[in-house]
XYZ file of C-alpha atoms in Angstrom:
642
model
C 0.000 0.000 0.000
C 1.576 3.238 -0.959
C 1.473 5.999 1.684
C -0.205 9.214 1.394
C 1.119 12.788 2.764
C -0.343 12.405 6.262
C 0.641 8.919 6.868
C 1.664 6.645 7.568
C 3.445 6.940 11.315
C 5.259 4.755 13.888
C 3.819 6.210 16.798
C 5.685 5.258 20.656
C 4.018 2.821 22.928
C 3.564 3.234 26.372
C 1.388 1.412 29.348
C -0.590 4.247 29.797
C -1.144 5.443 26.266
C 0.661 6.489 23.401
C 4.206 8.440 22.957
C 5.584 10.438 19.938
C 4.342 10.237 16.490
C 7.150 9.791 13.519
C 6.145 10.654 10.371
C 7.514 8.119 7.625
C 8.478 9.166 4.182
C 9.203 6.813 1.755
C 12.932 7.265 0.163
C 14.027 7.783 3.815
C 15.521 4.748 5.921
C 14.402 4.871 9.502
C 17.414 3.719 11.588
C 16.468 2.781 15.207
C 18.798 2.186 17.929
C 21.159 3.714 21.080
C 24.118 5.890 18.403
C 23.479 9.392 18.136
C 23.630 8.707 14.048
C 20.235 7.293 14.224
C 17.018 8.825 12.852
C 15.009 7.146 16.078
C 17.498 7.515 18.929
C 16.816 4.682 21.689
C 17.760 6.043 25.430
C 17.596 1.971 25.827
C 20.627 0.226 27.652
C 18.999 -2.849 26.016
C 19.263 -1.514 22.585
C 21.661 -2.168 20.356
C 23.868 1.129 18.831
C 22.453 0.195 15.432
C 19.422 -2.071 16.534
C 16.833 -2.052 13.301
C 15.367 -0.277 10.480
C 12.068 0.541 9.180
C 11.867 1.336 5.280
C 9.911 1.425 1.999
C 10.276 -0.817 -0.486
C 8.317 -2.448 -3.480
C 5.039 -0.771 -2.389
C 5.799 -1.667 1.093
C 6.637 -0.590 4.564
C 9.247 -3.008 6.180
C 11.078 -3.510 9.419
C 14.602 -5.282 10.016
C 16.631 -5.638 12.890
C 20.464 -5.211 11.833
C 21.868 -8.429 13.878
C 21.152 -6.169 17.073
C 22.477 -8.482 20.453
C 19.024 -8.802 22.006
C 16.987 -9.161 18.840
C 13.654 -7.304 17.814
C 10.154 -8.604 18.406
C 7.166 -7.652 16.070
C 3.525 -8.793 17.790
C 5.223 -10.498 20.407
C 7.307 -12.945 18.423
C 10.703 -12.636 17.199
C 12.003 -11.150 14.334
C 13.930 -13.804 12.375
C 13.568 -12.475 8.942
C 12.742 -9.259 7.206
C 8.609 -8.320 8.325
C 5.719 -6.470 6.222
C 4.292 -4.083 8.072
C 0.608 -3.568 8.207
C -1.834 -1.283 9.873
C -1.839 -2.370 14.059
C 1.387 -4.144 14.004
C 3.499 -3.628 17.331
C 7.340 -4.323 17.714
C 9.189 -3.967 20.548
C 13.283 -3.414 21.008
C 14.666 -3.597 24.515
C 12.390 -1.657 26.576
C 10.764 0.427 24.086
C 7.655 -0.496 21.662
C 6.329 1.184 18.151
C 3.149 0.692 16.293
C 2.244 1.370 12.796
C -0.821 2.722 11.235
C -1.391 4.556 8.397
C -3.767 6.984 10.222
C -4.431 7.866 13.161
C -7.061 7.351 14.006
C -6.464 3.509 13.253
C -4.496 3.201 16.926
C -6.506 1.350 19.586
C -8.029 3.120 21.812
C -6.150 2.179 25.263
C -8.613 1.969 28.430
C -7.952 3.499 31.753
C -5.710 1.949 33.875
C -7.807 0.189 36.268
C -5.974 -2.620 38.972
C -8.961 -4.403 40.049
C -10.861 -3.082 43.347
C -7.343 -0.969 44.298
C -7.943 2.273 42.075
C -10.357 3.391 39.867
C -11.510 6.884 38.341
C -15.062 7.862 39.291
C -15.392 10.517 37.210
C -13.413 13.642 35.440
C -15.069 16.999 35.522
C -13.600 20.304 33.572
C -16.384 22.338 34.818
C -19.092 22.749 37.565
C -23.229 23.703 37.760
C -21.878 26.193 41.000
C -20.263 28.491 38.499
C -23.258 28.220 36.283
C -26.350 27.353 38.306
C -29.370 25.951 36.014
C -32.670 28.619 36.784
C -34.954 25.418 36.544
C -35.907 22.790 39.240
C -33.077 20.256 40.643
C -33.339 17.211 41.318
C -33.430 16.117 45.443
C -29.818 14.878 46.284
C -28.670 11.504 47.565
C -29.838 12.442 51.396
C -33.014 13.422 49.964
C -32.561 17.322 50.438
C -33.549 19.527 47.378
C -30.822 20.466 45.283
C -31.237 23.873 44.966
C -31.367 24.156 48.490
C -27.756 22.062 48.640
C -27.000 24.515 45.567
C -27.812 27.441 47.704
C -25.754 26.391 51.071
C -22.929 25.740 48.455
C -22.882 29.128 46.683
C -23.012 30.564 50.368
C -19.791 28.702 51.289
C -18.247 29.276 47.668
C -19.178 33.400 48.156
C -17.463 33.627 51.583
C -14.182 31.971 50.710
C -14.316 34.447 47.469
C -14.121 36.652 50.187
C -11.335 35.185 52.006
C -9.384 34.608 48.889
C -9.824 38.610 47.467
C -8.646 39.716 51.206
C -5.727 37.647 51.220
C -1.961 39.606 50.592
C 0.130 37.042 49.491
C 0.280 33.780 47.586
C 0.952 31.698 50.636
C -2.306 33.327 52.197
C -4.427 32.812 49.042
C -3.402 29.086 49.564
C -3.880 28.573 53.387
C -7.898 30.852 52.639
C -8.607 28.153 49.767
C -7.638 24.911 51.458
C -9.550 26.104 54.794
C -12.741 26.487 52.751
C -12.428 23.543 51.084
C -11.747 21.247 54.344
C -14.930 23.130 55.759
C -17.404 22.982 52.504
C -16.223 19.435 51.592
C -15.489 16.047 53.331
C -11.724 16.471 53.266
C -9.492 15.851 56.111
C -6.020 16.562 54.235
C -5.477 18.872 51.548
C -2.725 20.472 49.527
C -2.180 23.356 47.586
C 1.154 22.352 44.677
C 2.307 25.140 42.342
C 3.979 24.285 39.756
C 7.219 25.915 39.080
C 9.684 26.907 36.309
C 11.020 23.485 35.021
C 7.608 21.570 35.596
C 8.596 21.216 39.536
C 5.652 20.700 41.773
C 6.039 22.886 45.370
C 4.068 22.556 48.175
C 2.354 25.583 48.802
C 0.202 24.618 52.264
C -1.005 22.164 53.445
C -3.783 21.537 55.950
C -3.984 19.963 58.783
C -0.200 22.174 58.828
C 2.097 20.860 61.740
C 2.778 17.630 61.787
C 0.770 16.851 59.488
C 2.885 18.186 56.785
C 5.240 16.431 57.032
C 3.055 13.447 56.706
C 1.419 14.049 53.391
C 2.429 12.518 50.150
C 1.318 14.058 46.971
C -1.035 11.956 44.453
C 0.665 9.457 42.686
C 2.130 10.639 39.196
C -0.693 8.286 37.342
C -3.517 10.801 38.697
C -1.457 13.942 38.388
C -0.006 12.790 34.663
C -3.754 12.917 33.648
C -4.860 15.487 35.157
C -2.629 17.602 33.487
C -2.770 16.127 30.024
C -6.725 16.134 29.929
C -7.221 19.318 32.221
C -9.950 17.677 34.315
C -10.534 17.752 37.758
C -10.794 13.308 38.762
C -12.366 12.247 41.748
C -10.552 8.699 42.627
C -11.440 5.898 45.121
C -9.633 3.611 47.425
C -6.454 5.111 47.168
C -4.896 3.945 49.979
C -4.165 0.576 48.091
C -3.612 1.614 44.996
C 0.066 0.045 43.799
C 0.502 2.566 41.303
C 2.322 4.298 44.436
C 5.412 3.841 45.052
C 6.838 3.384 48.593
C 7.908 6.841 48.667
C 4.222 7.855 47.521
C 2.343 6.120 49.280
C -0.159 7.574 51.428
C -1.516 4.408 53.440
C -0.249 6.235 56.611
C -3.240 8.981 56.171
C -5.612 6.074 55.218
C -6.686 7.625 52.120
C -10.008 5.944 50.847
C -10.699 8.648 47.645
C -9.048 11.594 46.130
C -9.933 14.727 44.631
C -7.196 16.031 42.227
C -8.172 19.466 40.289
C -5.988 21.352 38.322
C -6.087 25.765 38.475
C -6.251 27.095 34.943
C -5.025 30.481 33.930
C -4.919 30.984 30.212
C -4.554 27.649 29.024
C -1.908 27.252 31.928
C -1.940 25.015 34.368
C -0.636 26.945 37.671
C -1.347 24.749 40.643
C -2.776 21.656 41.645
C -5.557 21.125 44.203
C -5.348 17.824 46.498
C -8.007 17.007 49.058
C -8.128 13.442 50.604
C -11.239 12.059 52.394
C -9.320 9.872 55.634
C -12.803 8.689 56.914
C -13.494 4.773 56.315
C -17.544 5.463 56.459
C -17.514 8.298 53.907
C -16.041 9.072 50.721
C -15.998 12.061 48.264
C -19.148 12.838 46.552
C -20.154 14.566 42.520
C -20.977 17.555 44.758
C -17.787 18.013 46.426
C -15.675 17.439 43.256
C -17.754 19.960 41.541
C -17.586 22.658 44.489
C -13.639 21.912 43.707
C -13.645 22.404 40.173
C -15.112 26.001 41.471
C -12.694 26.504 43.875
C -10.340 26.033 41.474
C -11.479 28.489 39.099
C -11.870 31.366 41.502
C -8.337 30.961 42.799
C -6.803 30.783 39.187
C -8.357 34.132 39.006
C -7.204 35.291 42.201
C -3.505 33.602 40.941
C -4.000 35.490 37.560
C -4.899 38.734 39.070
C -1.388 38.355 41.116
C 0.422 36.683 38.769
C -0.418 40.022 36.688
C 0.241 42.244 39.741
C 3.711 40.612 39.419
C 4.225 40.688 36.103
C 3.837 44.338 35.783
C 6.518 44.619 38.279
C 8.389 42.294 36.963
C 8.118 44.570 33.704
C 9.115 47.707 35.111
C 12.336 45.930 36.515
C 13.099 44.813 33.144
C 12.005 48.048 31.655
C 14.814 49.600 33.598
C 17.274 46.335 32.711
C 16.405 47.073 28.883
C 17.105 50.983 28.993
C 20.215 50.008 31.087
C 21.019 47.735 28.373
C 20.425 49.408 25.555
C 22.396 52.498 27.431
C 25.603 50.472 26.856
C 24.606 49.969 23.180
C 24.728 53.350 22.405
C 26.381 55.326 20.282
C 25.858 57.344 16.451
C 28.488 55.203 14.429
C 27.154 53.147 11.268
C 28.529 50.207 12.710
C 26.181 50.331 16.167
C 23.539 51.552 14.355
C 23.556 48.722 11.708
C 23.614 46.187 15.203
C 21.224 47.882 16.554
C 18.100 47.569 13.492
C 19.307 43.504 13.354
C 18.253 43.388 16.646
C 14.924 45.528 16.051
C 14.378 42.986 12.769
C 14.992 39.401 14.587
C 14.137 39.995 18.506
C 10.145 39.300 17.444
C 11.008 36.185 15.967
C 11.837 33.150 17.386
C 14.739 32.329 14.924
C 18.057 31.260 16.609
C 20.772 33.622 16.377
C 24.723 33.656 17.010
C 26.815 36.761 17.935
C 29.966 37.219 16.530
C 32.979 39.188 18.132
C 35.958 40.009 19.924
C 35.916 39.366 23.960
C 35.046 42.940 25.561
C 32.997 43.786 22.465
C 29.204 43.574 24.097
C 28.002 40.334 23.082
C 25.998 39.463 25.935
C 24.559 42.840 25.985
C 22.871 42.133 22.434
C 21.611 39.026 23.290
C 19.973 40.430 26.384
C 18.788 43.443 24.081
C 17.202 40.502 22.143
C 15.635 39.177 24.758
C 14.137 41.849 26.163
C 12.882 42.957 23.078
C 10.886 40.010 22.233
C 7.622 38.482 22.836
C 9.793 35.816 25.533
C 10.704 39.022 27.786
C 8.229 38.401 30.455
C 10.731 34.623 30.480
C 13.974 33.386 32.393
C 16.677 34.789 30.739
C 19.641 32.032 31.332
C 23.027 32.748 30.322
C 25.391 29.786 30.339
C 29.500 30.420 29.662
C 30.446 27.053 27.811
C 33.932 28.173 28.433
C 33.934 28.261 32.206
C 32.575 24.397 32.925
C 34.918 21.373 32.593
C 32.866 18.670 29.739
C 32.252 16.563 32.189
C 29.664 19.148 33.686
C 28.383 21.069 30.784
C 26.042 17.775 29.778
C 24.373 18.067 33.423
C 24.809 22.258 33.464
C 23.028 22.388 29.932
C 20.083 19.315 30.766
C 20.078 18.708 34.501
C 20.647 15.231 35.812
C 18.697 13.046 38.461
C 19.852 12.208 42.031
C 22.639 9.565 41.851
C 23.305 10.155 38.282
C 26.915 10.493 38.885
C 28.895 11.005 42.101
C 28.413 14.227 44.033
C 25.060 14.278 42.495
C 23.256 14.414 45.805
C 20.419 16.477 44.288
C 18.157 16.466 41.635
C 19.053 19.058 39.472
C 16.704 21.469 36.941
C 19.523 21.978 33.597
C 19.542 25.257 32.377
C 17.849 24.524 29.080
C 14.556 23.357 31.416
C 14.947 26.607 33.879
C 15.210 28.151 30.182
C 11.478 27.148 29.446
C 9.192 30.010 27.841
C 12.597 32.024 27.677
C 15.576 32.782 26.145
C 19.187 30.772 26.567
C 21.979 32.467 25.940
C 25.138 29.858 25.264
C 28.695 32.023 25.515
C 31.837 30.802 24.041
C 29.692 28.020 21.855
C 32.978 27.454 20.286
C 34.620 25.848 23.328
C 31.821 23.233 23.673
C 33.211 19.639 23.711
C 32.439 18.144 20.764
C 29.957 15.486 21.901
C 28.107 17.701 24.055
C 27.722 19.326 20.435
C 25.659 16.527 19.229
C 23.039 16.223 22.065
C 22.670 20.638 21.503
C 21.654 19.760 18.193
C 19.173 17.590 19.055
C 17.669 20.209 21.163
C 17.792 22.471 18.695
C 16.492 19.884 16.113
C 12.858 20.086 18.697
C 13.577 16.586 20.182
C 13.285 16.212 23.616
C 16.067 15.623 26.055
C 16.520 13.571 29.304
C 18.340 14.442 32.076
C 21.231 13.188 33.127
C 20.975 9.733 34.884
C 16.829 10.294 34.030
C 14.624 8.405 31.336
C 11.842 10.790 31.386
C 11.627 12.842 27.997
C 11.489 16.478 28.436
C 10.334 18.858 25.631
C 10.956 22.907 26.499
C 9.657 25.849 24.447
C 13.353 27.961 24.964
C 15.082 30.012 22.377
C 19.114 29.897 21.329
C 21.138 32.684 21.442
C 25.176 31.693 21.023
C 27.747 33.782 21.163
C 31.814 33.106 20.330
C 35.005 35.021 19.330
C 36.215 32.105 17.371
C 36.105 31.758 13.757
C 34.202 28.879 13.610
C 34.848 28.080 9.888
C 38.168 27.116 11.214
C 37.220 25.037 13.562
C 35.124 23.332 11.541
C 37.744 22.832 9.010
C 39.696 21.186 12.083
C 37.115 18.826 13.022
C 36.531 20.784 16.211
C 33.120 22.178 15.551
C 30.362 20.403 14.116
C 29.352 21.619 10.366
C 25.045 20.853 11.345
C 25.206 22.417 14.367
C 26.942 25.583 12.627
C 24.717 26.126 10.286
C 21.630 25.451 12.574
C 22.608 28.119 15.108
C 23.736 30.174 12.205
C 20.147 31.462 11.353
C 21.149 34.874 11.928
C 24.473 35.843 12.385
C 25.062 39.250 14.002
C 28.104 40.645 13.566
C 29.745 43.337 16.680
C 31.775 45.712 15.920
C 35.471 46.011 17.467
C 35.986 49.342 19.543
C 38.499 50.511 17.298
C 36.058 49.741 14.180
C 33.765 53.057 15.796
C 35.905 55.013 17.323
C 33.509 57.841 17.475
C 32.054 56.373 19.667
C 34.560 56.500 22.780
C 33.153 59.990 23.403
C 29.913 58.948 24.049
C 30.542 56.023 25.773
C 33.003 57.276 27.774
C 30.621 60.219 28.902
C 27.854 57.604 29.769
C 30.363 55.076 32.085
C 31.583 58.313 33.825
C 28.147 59.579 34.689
C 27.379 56.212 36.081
C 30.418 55.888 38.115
C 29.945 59.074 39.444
C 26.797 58.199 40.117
C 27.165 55.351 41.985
C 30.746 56.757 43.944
C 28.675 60.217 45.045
C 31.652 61.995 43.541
C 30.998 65.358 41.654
C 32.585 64.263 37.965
C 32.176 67.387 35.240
C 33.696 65.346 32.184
C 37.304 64.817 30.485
C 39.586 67.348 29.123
C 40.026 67.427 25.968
C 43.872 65.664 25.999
C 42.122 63.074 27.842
C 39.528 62.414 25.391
C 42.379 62.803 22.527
C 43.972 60.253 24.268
C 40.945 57.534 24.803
C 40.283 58.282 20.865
C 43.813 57.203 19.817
C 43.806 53.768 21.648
C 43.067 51.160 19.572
C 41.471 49.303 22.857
C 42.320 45.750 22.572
C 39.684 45.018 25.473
C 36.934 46.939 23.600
C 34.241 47.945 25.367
C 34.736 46.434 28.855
C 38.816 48.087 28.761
C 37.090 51.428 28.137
C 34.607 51.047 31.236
C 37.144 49.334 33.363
C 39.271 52.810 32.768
C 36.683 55.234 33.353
C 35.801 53.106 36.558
C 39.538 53.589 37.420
C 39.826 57.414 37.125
C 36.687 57.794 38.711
C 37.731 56.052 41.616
C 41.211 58.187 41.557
C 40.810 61.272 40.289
C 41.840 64.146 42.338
C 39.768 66.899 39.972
C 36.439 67.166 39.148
C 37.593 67.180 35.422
C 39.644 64.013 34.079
C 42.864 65.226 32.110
C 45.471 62.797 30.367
C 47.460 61.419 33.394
C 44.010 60.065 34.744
C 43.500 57.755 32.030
C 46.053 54.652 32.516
C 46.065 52.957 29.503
C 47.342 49.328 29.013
C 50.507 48.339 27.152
C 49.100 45.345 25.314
C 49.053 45.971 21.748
C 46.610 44.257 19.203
C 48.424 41.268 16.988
C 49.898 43.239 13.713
C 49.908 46.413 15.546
C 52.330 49.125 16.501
C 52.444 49.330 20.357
C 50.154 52.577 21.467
C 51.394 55.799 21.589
C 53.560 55.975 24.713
C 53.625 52.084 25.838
C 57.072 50.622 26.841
C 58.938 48.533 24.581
C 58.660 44.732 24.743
C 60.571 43.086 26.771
C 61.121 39.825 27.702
C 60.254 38.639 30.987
C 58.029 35.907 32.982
C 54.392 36.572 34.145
C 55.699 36.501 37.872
C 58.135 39.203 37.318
C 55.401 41.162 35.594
C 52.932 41.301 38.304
C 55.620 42.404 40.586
C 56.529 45.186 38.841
C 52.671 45.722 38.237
C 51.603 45.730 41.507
C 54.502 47.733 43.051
C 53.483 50.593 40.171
C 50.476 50.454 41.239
C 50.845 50.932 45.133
C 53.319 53.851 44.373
C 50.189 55.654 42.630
C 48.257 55.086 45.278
C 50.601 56.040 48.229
C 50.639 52.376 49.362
C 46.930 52.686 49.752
C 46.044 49.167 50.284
C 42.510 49.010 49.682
C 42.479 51.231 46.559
C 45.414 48.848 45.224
C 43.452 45.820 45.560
C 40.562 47.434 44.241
C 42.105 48.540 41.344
C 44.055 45.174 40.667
C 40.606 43.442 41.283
C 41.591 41.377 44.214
C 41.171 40.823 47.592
C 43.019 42.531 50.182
C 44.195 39.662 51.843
C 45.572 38.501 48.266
C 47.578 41.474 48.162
C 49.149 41.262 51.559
C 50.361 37.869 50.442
C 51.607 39.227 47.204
C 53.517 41.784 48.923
C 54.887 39.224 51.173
C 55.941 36.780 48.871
C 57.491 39.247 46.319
C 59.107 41.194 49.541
C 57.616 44.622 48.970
C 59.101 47.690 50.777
C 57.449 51.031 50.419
C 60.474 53.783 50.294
C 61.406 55.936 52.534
């Protein structure tokens, strides 16, 4: 049978339901096993590196394992020989299992996990009569009162703890108001209020009874809570207390559970927290009514949570308001050069497309990126920056993707990677070209939309995060050497924006140099007018090897200083380094050769001598501790002259 545009698909099997869907094009072999040079990647220890292969051939769809160790299995037998697939068929290698249909709509439909008379669903509810109360006559109830009078006493209960919940300050308050209600309007005896966090963490907002009790509870087993938040629907779930879907960790036997209310709080298509109630009484259990008056609950406080979560945001905008125009301060300036930066950030921050940054160290690389950022649609996001540079290989794998408690040793923790913390946001990967080469391969992945695992884990993890790299390599090169992988290069190399050296807009200096001193001054308290003219002669002249950060590093210096209210030549200390083809700047010392250790001595000596042995300005100047210096001065045997 030949396939058609939407089909046909080898979609993931799992015990609860079904996984990924893979699209399968004919002309394409579908490799499966553990090597990264797969099309289906298997995080399967029982998987061989190149396990099997699904392809088309003479008007037909075929699987073959490719003499894998364990073997494959197709409908529960094993694969011996080269298999037709058809429409239903299941195969299985190592722990993982695939099925193939056409459409579809041809998979089985899987029933609800149900372990005999240990755990069942009652029923899932995504709304409630309370918030929309029918105007015609109800129905008596189960204890033979009228409805609309139980509908009444309800909407009394449900309009007081609206009450509670507008009155209340904080978040923690909100929670304590709502579980109170509930425990009083419903036949609850423990309850919990989980938000969920950045990086799909669950915390434990309050808890009632608090005390002791707190300690005791256990939250609903990851079964409930997985479908709750796929489907969105409050389930009310009996007998709980022997369900074996918990693990020992889980379990909640000690409370003597006998049914569970789980509702999720909704904001915008968002799931913000999760309510849990538990019903500890062997003679009752939770009723329609009370997982209804929930679902209400719920909805008011993901109001309440909105309204707050708004409250916050708009403070959280005005900080980054601020950040941005403090950003963008240090992007300033009237040269072509900044001015060409600055309108490819204005065209590609509103996008999503990944982009690298190219340029020297010093040059404001991170400062476009964040200018990115906080010009985009993700600026109410985390904004994660990551220096690929600064971690040993080893580490960037768990820095980049997290890892899970005993994935490796010192892992005492479970661990949120910054690509999860990234989620909604922007990640912003420094010195990309110093990445180890194999960490290289799992990035592209990422970037490729497949989802990652944490170290150590086996859970798949899919994020919503955009790229932002950054390097002052030429990564051509490095690709040429085999350092730097040629698919990962071009995928991050959507748009590729270019910064300018310092000495490429030297116009600038004026302007920048008047912005860091009116900071400085700023923050010091000291009355600053501006430079002399020699000294801004002088600043224009350098060819600034440190761009950027060498020019604000000086300014900070003379600042900090200066003896005048106006900054003339001898204030400015320039540096003798000298770019790489360059003539050394006007009025640097010759080379000479000497070792690093005879360097700092002479550096630091010239440096007390300016400021009259000063100690604390010295090591503020040199950047180090003053305890550093004393041992520098010690072990170089320092003498201030007489």
């Amino acid at each position: 049978m030949t396939s058609t545009a939407s089909g046909p698909y080898l979609v993931t099997r799992r015990d609860d339901g079904y996984g990924d869907v893979i699209p399968l094009q004919p002309g394409q072999r579908f490799t499966l096993g553990r090597a990264n040079s797969n099309r289906i990647v298997l995080k399967d220890e029982l998987a061989s590196r190149d396990h099997a292969e699904v392809y088309f051939a003479e008007q037909r769809w075929r699987l073959r394992d490719l003499k894998s160790l364990n073997g494959t299995r197709i409908n529960d037998d094993v694969l011996d020989s080269e298999w037709e697939l058809s429409p239903g068929d299941e195969f299985q290698i190592g722990k993982s299992r695939f099925m193939f249909v056409h459409q579809l709509d041809e998979l089985p439909q899987v029933p609800m996990p149900s372990i005999g008379d240990t755990i069942s669903i009652k029923k899932r509810l995504s709304s409630s009569r309370f918030l929309t109360p029918p105007p015609d006559e109800l129905p008596e109830d189960t204890s033979g009162v009228p409805s609309r009078h139980v509908l009444s006493r309800d909407l009394m209960q449900l309009y007081r703890l609206s009450l509670e919940m507008g009155s209340a300050g904080t978040y923690h308050e909100l929670a304590d108001a709502v579980l109170d209600g509930l425990l009083s309007a419903v036949k609850a005896e423990v309850g919990a209020i989980l938000t969920i966090k950045e990086g799909r963490e669950m915390e434990i907002t309050s808890v009632r009874p608090d005390g002791a009790a707190k300690r005791a509870y256990s939250p609903v087993s990851e079964f409930v809570t997985h479908e709750v938040m796929s489907a969105r629907e409050a389930i009310l779930a009996e007998d709980v207390s022997r369900n074996r879907y918990l693990s020992q960790r889980e379990s909640i036997t000690q409370l003597g559970a006998t049914s569970l209310i789980c509702a999720p709080v909704i904001h915008q298509e968002k799931v913000l927290a999760l309510i849990h109630l538990y019903c500890t009484d062997p003679h009752k259990s939770f009723s329609n009514d009370d997982l209804e008056f929930t679902i209400a609950v719920a909805k008011h406080l993901a109001i309440v949570m909105g309204q707050m979560l708004r409250q916050d945001s708009l403070s959280a905008e005005n900080r980054s308001l601020r950040e941005q125009l403090h950003v963008e301060s240090e992007l300033i300036g009237q040269s072509p050069a900044i001015k060409s930066v600055l309108e490819q950030i204005g065209r590609v921050a509103p996008t999503n497309a990944t982009v690298l940054i190219r340029g020297e160290s010093g040059s404001g690389k991170e400062l476009v990126a964040r200018a990115i950022h906080f010009s985009s649609l993700r600026r109410e996001g985390p904004f994660i920056c990551l220096n690929c540079a600064a971690i040993t290989e080893t580490l960037l794998e768990s820095e980049l993707f997290g890892h899970e408690r005993g994935a490796f040793t010192g892992a005492t923790e479970k661990k949120i990677g910054k690509f999860e913390a990234s989620d909604h946001g922007t990640i912003f990967l420094d010195e990309i070209g110093e990445m180890a080469f194999n960490t290289q391969a799992k990035l592209l992945r990422v970037l490729e939309g497949h989802p990652f695992e944490r170290v150590g884990g086996s859970t798949p993890i899919r994020v919503d995060v955009r790229v932002v790299a950054a390097t002052n390599q030429p990564l051509e090169q490095n690709i040429r050497e085999g350092k730097f992988r040629r698919d990962l290069f071009y995928r991050l190399q959507v748009v590729d924006i270019q910064v300018p050296a310092l000495r490429e807009r030297k116009s600038d200096v004026p302007i920048l140099a008047e912005h860091f001193l009116k900071r400085f001054a700023r923050e010091t308290g000291r009355k600053m007018r501006g430079f002399t003219p020699a000294a801004l002669a002088k600043m224009e002249q350098y060819d600034w090897p440190g761009n950027v950060r060498e020019l604000k590093n000086v300014v900070e210096r003379a600042v900090a200083l200066a003896r005048t209210p106006m900054l003339d030549l001898n204030d400015i200390l320039l540096s003798s380094l000298e770019l790489p083809g360059t003539a050394p700047a006007s009025g640097a010392e010759p080379f000479e050769a000497i070792s690093l250790e005879e360097l700092d001595k002479r550096h630091i000596i010239r440096t007390l001598e300016h400021t009259q042995w000063n100690k604390s300005q010295t090591a503020a100047i040199l950047g180090i501790e003053r305890s550093t210096l004393d041992r520098k001065i010690k072990a170089y045997q320092l003498k201030r002259d007489e």
